[in-house]
Short mmCIF file of C-alpha atoms and ligand atoms in Angstrom, two decimals:
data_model
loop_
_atom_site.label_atom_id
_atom_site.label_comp_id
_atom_site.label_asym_id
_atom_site.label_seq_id
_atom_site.Cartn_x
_atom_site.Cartn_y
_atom_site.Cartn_z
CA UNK S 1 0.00 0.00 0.00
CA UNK S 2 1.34 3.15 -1.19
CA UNK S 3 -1.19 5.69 0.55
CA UNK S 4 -0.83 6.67 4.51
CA UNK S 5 -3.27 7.53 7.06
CA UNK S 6 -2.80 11.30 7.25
CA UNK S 7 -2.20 12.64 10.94
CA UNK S 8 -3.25 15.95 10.23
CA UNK S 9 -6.81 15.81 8.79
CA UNK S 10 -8.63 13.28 10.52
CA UNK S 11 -8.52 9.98 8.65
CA UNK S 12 -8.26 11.19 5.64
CA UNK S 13 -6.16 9.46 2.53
CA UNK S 14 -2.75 11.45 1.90
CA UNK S 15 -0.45 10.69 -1.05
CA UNK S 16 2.77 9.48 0.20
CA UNK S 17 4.61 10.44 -2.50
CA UNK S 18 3.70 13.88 -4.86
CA UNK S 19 5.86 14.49 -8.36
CA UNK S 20 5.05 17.60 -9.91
CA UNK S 21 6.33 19.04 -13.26
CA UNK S 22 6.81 22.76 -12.39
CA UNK S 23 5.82 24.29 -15.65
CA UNK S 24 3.93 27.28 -16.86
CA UNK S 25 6.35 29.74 -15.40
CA UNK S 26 7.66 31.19 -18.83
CA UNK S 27 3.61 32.06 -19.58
CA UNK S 28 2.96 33.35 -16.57
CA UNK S 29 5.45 36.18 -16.96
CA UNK S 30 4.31 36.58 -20.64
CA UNK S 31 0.91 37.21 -19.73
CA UNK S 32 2.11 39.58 -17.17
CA UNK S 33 4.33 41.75 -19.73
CA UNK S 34 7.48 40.31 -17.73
CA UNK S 35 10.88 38.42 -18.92
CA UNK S 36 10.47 34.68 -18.53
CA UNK S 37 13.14 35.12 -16.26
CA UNK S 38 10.63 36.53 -13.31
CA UNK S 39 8.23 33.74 -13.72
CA UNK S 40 11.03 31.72 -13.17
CA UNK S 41 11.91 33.94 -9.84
CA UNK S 42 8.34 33.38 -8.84
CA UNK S 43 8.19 29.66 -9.58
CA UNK S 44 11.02 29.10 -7.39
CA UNK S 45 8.97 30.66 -4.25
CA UNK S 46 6.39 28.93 -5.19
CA UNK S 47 8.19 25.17 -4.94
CA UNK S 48 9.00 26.45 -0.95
CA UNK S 49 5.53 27.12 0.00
CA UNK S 50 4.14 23.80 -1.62
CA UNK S 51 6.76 21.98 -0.04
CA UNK S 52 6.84 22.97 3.45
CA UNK S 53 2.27 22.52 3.20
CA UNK S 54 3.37 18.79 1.56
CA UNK S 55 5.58 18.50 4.53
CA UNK S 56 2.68 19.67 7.26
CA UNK S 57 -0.18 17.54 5.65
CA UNK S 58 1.78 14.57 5.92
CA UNK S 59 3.46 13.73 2.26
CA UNK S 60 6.49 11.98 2.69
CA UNK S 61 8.21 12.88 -0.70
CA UNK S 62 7.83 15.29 -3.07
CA UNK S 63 9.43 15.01 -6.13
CA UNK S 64 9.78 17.95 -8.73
CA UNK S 65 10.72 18.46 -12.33
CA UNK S 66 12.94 21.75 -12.74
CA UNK S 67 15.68 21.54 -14.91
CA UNK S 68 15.40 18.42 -17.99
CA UNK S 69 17.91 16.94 -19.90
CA UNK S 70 16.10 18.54 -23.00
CA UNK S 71 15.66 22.59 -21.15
CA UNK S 72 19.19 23.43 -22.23
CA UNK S 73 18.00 23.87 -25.57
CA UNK S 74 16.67 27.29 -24.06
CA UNK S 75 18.54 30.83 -25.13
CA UNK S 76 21.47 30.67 -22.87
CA UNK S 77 20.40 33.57 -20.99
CA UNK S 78 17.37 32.27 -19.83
CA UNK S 79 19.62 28.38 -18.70
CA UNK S 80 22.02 30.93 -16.83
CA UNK S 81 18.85 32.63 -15.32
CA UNK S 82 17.57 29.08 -13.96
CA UNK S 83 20.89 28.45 -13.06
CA UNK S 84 21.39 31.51 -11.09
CA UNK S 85 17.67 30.88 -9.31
CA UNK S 86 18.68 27.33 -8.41
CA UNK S 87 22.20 28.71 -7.13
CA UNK S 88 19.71 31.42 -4.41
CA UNK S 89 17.11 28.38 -4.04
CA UNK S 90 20.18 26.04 -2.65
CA UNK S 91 21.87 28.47 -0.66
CA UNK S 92 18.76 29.31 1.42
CA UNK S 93 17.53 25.57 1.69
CA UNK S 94 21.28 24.85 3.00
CA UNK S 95 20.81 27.79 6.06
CA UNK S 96 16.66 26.28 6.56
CA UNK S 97 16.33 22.64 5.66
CA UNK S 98 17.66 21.36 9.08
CA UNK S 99 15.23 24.11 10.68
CA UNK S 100 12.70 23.06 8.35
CA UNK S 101 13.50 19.10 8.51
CA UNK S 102 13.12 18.86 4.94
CA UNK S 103 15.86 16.54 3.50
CA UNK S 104 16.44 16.79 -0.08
CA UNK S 105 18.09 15.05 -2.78
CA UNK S 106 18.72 15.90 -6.47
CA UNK S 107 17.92 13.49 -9.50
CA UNK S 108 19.80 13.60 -12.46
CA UNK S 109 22.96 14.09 -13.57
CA UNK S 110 24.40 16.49 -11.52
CA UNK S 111 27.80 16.37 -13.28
CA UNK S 112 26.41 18.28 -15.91
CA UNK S 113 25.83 21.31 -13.88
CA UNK S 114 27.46 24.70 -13.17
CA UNK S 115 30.64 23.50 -10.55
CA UNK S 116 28.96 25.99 -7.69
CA UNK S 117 25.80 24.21 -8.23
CA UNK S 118 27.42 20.80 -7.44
CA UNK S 119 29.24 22.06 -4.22
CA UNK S 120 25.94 23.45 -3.15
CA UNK S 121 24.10 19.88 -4.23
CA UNK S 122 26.98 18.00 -2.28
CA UNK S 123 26.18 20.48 0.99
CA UNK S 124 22.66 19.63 0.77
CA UNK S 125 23.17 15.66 0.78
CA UNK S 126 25.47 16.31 3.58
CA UNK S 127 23.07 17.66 5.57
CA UNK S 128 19.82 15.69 4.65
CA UNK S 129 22.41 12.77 6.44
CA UNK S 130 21.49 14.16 9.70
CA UNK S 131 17.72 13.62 10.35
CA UNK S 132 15.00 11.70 8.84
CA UNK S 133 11.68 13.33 8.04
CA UNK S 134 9.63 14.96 4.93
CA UNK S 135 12.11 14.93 1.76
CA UNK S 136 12.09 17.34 -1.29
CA UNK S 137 13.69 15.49 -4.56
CA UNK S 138 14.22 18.53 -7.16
CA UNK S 139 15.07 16.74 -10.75
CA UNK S 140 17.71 18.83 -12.36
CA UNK S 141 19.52 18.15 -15.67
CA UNK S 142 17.29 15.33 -15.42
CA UNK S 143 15.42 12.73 -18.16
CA UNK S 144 14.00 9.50 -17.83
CA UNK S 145 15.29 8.14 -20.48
CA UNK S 146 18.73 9.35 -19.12
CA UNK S 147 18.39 7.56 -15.95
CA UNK S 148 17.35 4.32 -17.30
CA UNK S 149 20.17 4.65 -19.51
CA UNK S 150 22.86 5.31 -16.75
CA UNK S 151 20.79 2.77 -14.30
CA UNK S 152 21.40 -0.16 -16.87
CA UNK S 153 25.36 0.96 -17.42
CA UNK S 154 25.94 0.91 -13.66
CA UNK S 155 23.97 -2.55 -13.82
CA UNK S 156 26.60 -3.92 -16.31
CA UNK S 157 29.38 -2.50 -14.45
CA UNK S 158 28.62 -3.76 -11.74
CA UNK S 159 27.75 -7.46 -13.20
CA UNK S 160 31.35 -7.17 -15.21
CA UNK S 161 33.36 -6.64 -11.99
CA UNK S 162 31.11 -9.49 -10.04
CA UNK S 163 29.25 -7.29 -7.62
CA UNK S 164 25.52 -7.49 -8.96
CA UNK S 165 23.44 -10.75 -9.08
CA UNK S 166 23.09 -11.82 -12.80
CA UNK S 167 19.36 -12.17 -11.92
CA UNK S 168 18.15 -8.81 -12.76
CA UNK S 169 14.27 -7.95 -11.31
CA UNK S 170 12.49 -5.11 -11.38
CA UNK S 171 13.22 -4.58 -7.99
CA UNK S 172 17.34 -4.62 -8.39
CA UNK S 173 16.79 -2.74 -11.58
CA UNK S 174 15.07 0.42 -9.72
CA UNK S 175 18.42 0.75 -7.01
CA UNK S 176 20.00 1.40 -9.40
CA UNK S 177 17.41 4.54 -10.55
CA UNK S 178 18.06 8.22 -8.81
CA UNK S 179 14.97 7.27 -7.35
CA UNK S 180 16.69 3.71 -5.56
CA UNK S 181 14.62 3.60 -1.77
CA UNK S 182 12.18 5.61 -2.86
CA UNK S 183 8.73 4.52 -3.13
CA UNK S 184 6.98 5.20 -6.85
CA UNK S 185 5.00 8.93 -6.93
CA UNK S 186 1.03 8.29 -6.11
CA UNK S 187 0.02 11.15 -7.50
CA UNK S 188 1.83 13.21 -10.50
CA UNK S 189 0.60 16.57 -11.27
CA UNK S 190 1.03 19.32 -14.17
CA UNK S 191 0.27 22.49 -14.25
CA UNK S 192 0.68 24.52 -17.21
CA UNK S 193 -2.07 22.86 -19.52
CA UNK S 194 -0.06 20.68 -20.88
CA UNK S 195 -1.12 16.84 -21.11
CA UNK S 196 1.94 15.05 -21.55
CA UNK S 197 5.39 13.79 -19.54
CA UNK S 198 8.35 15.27 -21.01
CA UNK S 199 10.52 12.77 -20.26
CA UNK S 200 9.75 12.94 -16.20
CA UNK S 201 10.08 9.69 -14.31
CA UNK S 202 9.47 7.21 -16.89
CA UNK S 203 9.82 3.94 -14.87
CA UNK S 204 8.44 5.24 -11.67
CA UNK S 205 5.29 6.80 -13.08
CA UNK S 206 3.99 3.48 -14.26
CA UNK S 207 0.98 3.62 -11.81
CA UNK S 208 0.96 7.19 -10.30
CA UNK S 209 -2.59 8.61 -10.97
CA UNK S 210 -1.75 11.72 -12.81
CA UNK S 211 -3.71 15.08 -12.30
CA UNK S 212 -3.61 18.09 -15.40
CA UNK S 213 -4.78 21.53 -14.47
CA UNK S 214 -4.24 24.52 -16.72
CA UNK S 215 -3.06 26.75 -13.55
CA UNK S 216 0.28 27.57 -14.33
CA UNK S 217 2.95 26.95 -11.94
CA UNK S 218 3.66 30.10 -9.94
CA UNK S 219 -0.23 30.16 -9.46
CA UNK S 220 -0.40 27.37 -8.13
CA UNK S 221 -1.44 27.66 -4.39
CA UNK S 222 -1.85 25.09 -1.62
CA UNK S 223 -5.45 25.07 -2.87
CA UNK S 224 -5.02 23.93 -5.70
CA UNK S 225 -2.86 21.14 -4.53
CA UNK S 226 -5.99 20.44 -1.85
CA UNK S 227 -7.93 20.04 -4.71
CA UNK S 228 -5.87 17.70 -6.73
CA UNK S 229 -5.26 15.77 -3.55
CA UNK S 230 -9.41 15.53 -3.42
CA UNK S 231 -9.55 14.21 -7.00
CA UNK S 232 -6.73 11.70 -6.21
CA UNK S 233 -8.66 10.55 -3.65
CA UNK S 234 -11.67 9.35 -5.74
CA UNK S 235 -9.53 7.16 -7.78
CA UNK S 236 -9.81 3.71 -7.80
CA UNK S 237 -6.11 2.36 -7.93
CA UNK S 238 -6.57 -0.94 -9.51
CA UNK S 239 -3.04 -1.58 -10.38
CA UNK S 240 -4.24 -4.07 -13.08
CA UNK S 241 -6.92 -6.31 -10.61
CA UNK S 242 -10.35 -5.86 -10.02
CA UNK S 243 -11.87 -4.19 -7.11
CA UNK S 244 -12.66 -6.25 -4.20
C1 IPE H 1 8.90 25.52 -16.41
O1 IPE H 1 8.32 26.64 -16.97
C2 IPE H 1 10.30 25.76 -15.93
C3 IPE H 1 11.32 25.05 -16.72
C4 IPE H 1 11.10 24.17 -17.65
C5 IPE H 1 12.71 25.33 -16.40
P1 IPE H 1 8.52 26.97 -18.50
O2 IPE H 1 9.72 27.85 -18.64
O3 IPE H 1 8.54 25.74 -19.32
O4 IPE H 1 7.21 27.81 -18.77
P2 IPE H 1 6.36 27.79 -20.10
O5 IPE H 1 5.96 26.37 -20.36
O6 IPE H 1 7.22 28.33 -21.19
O7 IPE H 1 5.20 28.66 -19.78
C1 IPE H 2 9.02 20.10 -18.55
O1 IPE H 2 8.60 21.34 -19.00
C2 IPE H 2 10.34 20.22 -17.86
C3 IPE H 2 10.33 20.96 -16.61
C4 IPE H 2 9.29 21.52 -16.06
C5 IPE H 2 11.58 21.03 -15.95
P1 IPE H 2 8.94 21.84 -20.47
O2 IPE H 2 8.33 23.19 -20.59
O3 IPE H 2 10.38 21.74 -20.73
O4 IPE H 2 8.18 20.76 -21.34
P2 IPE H 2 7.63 20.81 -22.83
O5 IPE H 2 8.71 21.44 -23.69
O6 IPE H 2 6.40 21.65 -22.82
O7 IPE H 2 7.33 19.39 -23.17
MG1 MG H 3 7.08 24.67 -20.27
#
């Protein structure tokens, strides 16, 4: 079972695990008369706020899409923009996370990014060693097809020097994901109105109930998450069986 009792609103069902694709942030400045840069600015503020109310309502992951393997195709002064924003972002979840007990990790390939990123990245990990509770997982440089790529070259690695079993399951397969310990997102939202996946979590996604709204990201508000959260909770997760 992949759902937990929620301690904070009286019985009710709570997703253990969120993934959100953070998009709708270069519109939202559009619309505004604004660079895309400042959506970005506000998007950023926006991921704190939804994950600290994920953290209080009793989610015990959220996972978030804000950098793909596919975004540096952007004008390279909007990538050093993001880049810039994730620099701030890091730097202020390093001096509040432990405060906050939010642990976070990063997923993707991290190698890829600006050196001062990867310092701050390596500070982060460092300190999410310290405590357990609520953790944020913030996808940057990150594909899906990437990571089941790198997931099945660590595999053969591993197999070549004698340290995997030759029996490869499902199970063995996703340690070797970003993802590895982590159980698979219940719910997956996306703003921004648009109804696809864009290469976010393609193996763990296989039976997340997904949730489109065309509220675009630095709109959307705790409400709004409420309100997905309601709609996830009229599913009926048959996982392939039939209801009992
Ligand atoms: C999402 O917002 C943020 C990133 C992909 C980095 P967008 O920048 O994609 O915003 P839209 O889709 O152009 O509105
Ligand atoms: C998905 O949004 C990636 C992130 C939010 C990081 P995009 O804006 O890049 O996706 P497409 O181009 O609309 O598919
Ligand atoms: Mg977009």
């Amino acid at each position: 079972m992949s759902v937990k009792m929620n301690h904070h609103t009286a019985g009710e069902i709570v997703p253990r695990h969120i993934a959100i694709i953070l998009d709708g942030n270069g519109r939202w400045a559009k619309r505004r008369g604004l660079p895309r840069t400042a959506g970005h600015a506000v998007g950023s503020e926006n991921f704190r706020k939804i994950a600290l109310y994920c953290r209080d309502i009793g989610v015990d992951y959220l996972t978030v899409y804000a950098f793909s393997t596919e975004n540096w195709k952007r004008p390279s002064d909007e990538v050093k923009a993001i880049m810039r924003l994730l620099g701030k972002y890091l730097h202020e979840a390093i001096d509040t996370m432990e405060r906050d007990k939010m642990k976070m990790r990063v997923f993707g390939d991290v190698t890829g990014l600006p050196k001062e990123l990867q310092d701050l990245v390596a500070q982060t990990n460092e300190i999410s060693k310290r405590y357990e509770g609520f953790q944020a997982n913030i996808c940057l440089n990150y594909g899906g097809r990437a990571e089941i790529v790198q997931a099945a070259q660590r595999y053969a690695r591993d197999l070549a020097e004698g340290k995997a079993d030759p029996e490869l399951t499902e199970e063995l397969f996703s340690d070797y994901l970003y993802s590895s310990g982590i159980p698979d997102p219940d719910l997956l939202i996306r703003p921004g109105g648009e109804q696809r996946i864009s290469n976010f979590l393609l193996w763990q996604c296989a039976y997340s109930e997904f949730y489109f709204t065309d509220v675009l990201w630095p709109d959307f508000s705790t409400d709004e998450l409420d309100k997905a959260i309601a709609v996830f909770r009229q599913r009926d997760r048959r996982y392939g069986g039939v209801k009992a």
